[in-house]
Short mmCIF file of C-alpha atoms in Angstrom, two decimals:
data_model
loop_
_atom_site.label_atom_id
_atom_site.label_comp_id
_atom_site.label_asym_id
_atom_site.label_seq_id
_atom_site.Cartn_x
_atom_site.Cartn_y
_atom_site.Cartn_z
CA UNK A 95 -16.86 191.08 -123.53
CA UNK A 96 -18.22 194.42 -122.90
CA UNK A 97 -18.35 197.00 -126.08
CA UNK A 98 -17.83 199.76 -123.14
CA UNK A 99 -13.91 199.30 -123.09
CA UNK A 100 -13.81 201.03 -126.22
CA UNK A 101 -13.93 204.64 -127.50
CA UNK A 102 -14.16 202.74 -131.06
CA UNK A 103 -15.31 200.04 -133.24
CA UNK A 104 -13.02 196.93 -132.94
CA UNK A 105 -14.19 196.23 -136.51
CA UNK A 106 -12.13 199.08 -138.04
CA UNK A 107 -9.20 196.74 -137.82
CA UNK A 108 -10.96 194.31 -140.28
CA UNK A 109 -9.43 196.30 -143.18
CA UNK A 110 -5.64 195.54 -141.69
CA UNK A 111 -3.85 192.32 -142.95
CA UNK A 112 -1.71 191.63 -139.96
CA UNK A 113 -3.84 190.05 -136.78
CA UNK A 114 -5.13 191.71 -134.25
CA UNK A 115 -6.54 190.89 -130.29
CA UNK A 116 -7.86 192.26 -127.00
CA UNK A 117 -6.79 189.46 -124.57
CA UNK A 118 -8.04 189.36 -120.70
CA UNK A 119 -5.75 188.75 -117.84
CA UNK A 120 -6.38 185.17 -118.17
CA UNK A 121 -5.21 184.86 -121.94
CA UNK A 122 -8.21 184.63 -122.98
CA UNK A 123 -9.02 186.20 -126.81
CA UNK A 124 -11.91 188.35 -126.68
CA UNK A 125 -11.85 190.46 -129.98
CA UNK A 126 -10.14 189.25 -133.15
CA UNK A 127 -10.24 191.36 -135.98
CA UNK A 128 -11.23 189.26 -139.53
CA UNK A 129 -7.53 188.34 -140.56
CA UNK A 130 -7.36 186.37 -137.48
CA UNK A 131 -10.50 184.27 -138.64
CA UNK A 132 -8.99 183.75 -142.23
CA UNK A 133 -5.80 182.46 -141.12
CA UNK A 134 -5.41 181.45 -138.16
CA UNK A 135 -9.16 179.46 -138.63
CA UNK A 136 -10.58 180.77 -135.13
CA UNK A 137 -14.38 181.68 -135.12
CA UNK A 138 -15.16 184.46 -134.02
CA UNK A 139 -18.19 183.54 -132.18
CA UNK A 140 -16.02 180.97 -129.59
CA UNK A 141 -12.68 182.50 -129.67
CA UNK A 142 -10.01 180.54 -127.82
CA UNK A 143 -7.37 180.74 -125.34
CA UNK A 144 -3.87 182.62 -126.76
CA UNK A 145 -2.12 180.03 -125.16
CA UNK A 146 -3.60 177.52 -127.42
CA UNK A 147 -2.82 179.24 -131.26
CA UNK A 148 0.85 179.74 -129.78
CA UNK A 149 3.54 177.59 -131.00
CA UNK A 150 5.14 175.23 -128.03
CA UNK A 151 8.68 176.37 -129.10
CA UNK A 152 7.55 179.61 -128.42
CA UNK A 153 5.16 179.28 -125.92
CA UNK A 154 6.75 179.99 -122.31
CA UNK A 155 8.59 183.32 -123.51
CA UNK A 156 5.40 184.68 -125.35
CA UNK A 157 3.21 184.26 -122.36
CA UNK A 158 5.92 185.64 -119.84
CA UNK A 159 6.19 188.57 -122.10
CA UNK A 160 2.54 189.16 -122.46
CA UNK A 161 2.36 189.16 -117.72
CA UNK A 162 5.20 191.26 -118.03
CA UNK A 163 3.51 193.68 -120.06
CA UNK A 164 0.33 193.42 -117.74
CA UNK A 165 1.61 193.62 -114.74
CA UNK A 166 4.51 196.56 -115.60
CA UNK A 167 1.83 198.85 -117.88
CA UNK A 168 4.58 198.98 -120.64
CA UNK A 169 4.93 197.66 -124.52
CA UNK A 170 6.53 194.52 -125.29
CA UNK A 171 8.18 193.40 -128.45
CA UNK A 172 9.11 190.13 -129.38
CA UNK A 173 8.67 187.33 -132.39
CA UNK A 174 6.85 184.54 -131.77
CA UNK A 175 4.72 181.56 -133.96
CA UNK A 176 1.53 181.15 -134.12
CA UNK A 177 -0.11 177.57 -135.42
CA UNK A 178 -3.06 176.66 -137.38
CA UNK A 179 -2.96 172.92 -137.80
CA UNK A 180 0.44 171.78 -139.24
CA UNK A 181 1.13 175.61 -140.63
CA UNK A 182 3.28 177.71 -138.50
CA UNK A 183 3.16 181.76 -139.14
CA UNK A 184 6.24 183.92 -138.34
CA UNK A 185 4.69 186.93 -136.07
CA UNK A 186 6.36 190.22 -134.68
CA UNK A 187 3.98 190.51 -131.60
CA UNK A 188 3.23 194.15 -129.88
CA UNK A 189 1.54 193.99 -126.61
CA UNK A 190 0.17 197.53 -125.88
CA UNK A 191 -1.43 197.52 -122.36
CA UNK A 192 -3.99 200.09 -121.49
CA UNK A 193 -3.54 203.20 -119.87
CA UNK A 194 -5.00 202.92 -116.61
CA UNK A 195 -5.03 205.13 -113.39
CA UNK A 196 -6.17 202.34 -111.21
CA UNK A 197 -2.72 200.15 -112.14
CA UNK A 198 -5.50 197.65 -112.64
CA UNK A 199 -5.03 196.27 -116.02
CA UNK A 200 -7.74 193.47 -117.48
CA UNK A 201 -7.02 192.73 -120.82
CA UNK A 202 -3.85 194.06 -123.07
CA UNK A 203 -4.71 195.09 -126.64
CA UNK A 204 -2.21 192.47 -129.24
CA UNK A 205 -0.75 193.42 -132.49
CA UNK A 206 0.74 190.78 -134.89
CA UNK A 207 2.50 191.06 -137.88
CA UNK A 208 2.99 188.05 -140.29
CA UNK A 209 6.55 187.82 -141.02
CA UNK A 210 6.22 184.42 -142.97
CA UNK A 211 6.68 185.93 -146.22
CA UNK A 212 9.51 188.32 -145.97
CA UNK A 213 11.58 185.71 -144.28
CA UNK A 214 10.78 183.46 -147.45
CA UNK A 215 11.48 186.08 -149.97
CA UNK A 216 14.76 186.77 -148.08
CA UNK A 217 15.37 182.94 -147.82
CA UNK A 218 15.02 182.93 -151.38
CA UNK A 219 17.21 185.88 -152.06
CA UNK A 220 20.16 184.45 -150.05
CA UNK A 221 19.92 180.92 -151.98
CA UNK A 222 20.44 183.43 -154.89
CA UNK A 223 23.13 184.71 -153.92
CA UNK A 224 24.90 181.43 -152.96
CA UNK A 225 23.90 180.04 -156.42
CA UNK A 226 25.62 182.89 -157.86
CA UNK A 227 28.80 183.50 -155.36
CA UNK A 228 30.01 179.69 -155.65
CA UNK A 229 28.80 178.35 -159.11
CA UNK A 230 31.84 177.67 -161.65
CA UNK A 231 30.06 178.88 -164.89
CA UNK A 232 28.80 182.60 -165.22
CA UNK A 233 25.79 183.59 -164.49
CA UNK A 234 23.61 186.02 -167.64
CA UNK A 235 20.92 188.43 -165.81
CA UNK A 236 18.74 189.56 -168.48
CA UNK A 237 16.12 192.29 -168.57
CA UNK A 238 12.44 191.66 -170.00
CA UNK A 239 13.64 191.90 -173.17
CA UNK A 240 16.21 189.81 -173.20
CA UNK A 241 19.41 191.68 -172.83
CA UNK A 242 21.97 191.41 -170.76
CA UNK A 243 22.52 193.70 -167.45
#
């Protein structure tokens, strides 16, 4: 990929958590910043095609939305999953296409934020709550030291 499509240094977006990708008109990945490597397991030397780290039950609407994007010049939002093996990640997706005089757009710029966890930790909290709305004996909530709240 050429470095001249940027004012910047893609690798300033090593220090971010969530994922992040230029993709070409094709779907091709051409710049993944380091979170991307780490879990997701994609070298960075031989990227691969979006298509192929998307999950299948997700597939048709994530690519539609990421033409749609291309093709209209304007951000799309949506939640997808991506895969890595037998893992599946949770992802808020952001395509941001470039602004461009021409109307002549050749890659989109990606943003992905892992929503795995929060859904567990609010998966967790509503099992709480259903423990403690429909169990027969009373529940005790103590603080770190021991005493009841």
């Amino acid at each position: 990929m050429n470095n001249d499509i940027f004012n910047f240094d893609f690798g300033l977006f090593n220090t971010f958590n969530d994922y992040f990708f230029v993709i070409d008109k094709n779907g091709e990945i051409l710049k993944a910043n380091s979170s991307v490597s780490k879990k997701l397991n994609l070298n960075s030397n031989a990227f691969t095609s979006f298509e192929d780290i998307l999950d299948d039950s997700h597939k048709d609407e994530t690519l539609t939305s990421l033409k749609k994007s291309l093709e209209s010049g304007t951000s799309e939002r949506l939640i997808s999953k991506f895969k890595n093996g037998s893992h599946l990640y949770d992802v808020e997706l952001l395509f941001i296409p470039p602004e461009n005089s021409e109307n002549k757009r050749e890659y989109i710029f990606l943003s992905a934020h892992d929503l795995t966890d929060e859904w567990k930790k609010e998966d967790d909290l509503l099992r709480f709550y259903y423990v403690s709305e429909y169990t027969v004996n009373p529940l005790q909530i103590t603080d770190l030291e021991g005493k009841m709240i």
